[in-house]
Short mmCIF file of C-alpha atoms in Angstrom, two decimals:
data_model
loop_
_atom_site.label_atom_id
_atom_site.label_comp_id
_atom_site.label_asym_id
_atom_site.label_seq_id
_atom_site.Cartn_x
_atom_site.Cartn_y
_atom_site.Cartn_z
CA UNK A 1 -43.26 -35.55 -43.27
CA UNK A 2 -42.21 -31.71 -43.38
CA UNK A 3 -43.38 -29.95 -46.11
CA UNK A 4 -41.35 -26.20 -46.51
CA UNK A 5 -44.55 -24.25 -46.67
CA UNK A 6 -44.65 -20.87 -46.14
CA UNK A 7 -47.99 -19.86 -46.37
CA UNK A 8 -48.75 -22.27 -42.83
CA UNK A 9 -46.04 -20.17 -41.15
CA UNK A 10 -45.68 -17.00 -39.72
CA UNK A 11 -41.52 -15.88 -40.72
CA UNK A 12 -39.17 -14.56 -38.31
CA UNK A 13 -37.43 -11.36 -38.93
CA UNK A 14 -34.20 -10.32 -37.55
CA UNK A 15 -31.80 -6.85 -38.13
CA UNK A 16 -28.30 -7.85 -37.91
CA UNK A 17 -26.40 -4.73 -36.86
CA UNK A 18 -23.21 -5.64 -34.94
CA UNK A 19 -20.31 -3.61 -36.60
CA UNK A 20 -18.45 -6.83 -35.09
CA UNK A 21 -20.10 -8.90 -37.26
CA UNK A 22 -21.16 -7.13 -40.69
CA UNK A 23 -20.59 -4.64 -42.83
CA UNK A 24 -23.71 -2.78 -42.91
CA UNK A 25 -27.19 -3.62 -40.86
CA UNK A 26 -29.11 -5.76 -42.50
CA UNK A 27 -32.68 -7.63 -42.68
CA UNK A 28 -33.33 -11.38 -43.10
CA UNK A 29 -36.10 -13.23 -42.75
CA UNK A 30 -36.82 -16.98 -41.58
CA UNK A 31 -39.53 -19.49 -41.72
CA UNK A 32 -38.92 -22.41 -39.36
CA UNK A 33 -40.50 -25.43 -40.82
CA UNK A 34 -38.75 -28.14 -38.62
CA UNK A 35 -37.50 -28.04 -35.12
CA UNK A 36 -35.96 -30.91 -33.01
CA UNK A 37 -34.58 -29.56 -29.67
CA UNK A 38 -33.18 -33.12 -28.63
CA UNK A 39 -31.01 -33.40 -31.61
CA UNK A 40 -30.36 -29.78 -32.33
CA UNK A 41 -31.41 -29.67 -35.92
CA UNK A 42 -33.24 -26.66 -37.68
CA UNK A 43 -34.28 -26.71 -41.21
CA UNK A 44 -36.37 -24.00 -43.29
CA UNK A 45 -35.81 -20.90 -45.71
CA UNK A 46 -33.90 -17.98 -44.80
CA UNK A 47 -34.23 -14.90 -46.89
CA UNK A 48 -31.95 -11.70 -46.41
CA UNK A 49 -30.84 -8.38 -48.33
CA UNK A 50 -27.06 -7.97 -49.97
CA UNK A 51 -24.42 -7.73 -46.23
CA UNK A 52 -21.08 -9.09 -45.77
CA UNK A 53 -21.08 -11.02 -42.45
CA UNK A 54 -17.64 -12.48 -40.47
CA UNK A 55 -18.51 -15.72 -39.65
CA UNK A 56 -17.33 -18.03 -36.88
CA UNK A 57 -19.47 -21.11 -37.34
CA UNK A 58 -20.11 -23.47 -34.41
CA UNK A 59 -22.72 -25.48 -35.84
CA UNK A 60 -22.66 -27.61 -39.48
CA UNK A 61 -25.31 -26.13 -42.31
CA UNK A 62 -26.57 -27.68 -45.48
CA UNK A 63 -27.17 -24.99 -47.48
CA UNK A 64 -29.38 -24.85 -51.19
CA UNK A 65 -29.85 -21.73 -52.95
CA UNK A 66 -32.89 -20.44 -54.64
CA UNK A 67 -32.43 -17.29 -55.33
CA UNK A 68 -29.52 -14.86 -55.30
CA UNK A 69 -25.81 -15.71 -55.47
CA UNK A 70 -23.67 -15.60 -52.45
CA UNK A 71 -19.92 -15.60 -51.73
CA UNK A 72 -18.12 -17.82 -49.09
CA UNK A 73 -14.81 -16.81 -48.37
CA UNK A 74 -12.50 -18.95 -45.79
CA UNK A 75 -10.02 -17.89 -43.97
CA UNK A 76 -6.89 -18.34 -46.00
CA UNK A 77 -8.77 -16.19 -48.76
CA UNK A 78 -10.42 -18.97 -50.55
CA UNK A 79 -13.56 -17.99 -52.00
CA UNK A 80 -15.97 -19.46 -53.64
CA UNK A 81 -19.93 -18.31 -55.65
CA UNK A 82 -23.00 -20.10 -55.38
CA UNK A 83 -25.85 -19.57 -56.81
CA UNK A 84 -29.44 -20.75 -57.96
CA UNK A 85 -29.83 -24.61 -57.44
CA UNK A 86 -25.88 -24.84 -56.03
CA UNK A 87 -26.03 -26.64 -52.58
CA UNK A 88 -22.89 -26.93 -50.10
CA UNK A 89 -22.26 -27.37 -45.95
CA UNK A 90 -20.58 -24.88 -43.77
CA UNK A 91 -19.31 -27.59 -41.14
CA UNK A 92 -18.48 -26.58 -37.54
CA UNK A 93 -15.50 -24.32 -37.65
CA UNK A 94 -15.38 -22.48 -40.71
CA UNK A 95 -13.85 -19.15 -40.09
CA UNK A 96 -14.07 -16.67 -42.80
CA UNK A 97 -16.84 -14.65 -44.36
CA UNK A 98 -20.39 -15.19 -46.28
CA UNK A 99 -21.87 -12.11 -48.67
CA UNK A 100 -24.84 -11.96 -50.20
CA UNK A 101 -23.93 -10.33 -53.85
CA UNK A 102 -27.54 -10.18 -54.45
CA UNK A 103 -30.71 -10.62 -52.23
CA UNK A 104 -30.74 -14.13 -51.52
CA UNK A 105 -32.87 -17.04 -50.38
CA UNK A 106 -31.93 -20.51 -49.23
CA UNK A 107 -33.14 -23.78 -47.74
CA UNK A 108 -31.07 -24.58 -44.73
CA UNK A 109 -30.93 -27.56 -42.53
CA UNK A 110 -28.58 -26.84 -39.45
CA UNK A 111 -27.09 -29.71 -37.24
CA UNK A 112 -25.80 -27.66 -34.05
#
């Protein structure tokens, strides 16, 4: 058993800066609460400030919002808000954008 606490871990932070990739630098913040190299899965909470990022996904992602509201945006101009208590997957091969309208944190479980 996992549990997603993250008061036994120390978080990961990252700057995203490549103008290739968002619109503005931003932070985020991860705590890694489950790891399994063999299968390539990841699962924890990510936290990050309000960016627009281009995505180009290679891996699938359960996503489940705590806090914030985000906006996923495919490629054909689809979009669509999520928000507190909304989950959803990005599967392999989305192509489009993700925004965080607000400061956000989710629970993630990637598959890559």
């Amino acid at each position: 058993m996992t549990a997603f606490d993250a008061d036994t871990l120390v978080p990961q932070d990252t700057v995203v800066s490549d103008p290739a990739l968002v619109d503005k630098p931003y932070r985020a913040r991860s705590w890694r609460h489950f790891e399994n190299a063999e299968k390539r899965a990841l699962a924890g909470i990510w936290a990050a400030e309000p960016h627009l990022e281009r995505c180009d996904c290679n891996y699938d992602e359960l996503c489940h919002i705590l806090e914030g509201r985000v906006r996923l945006t495919d490629a054909d101009g689809t979009a669509r808000v999520f928000g507190p208590g909304d989950s959803f997957v990005v599967a392999a091969g989305f192509k489009g954008t993700w925004e965080n309208l607000t400061p956000v944190r989710k629970v993630f479980f990637i598959l890559s």
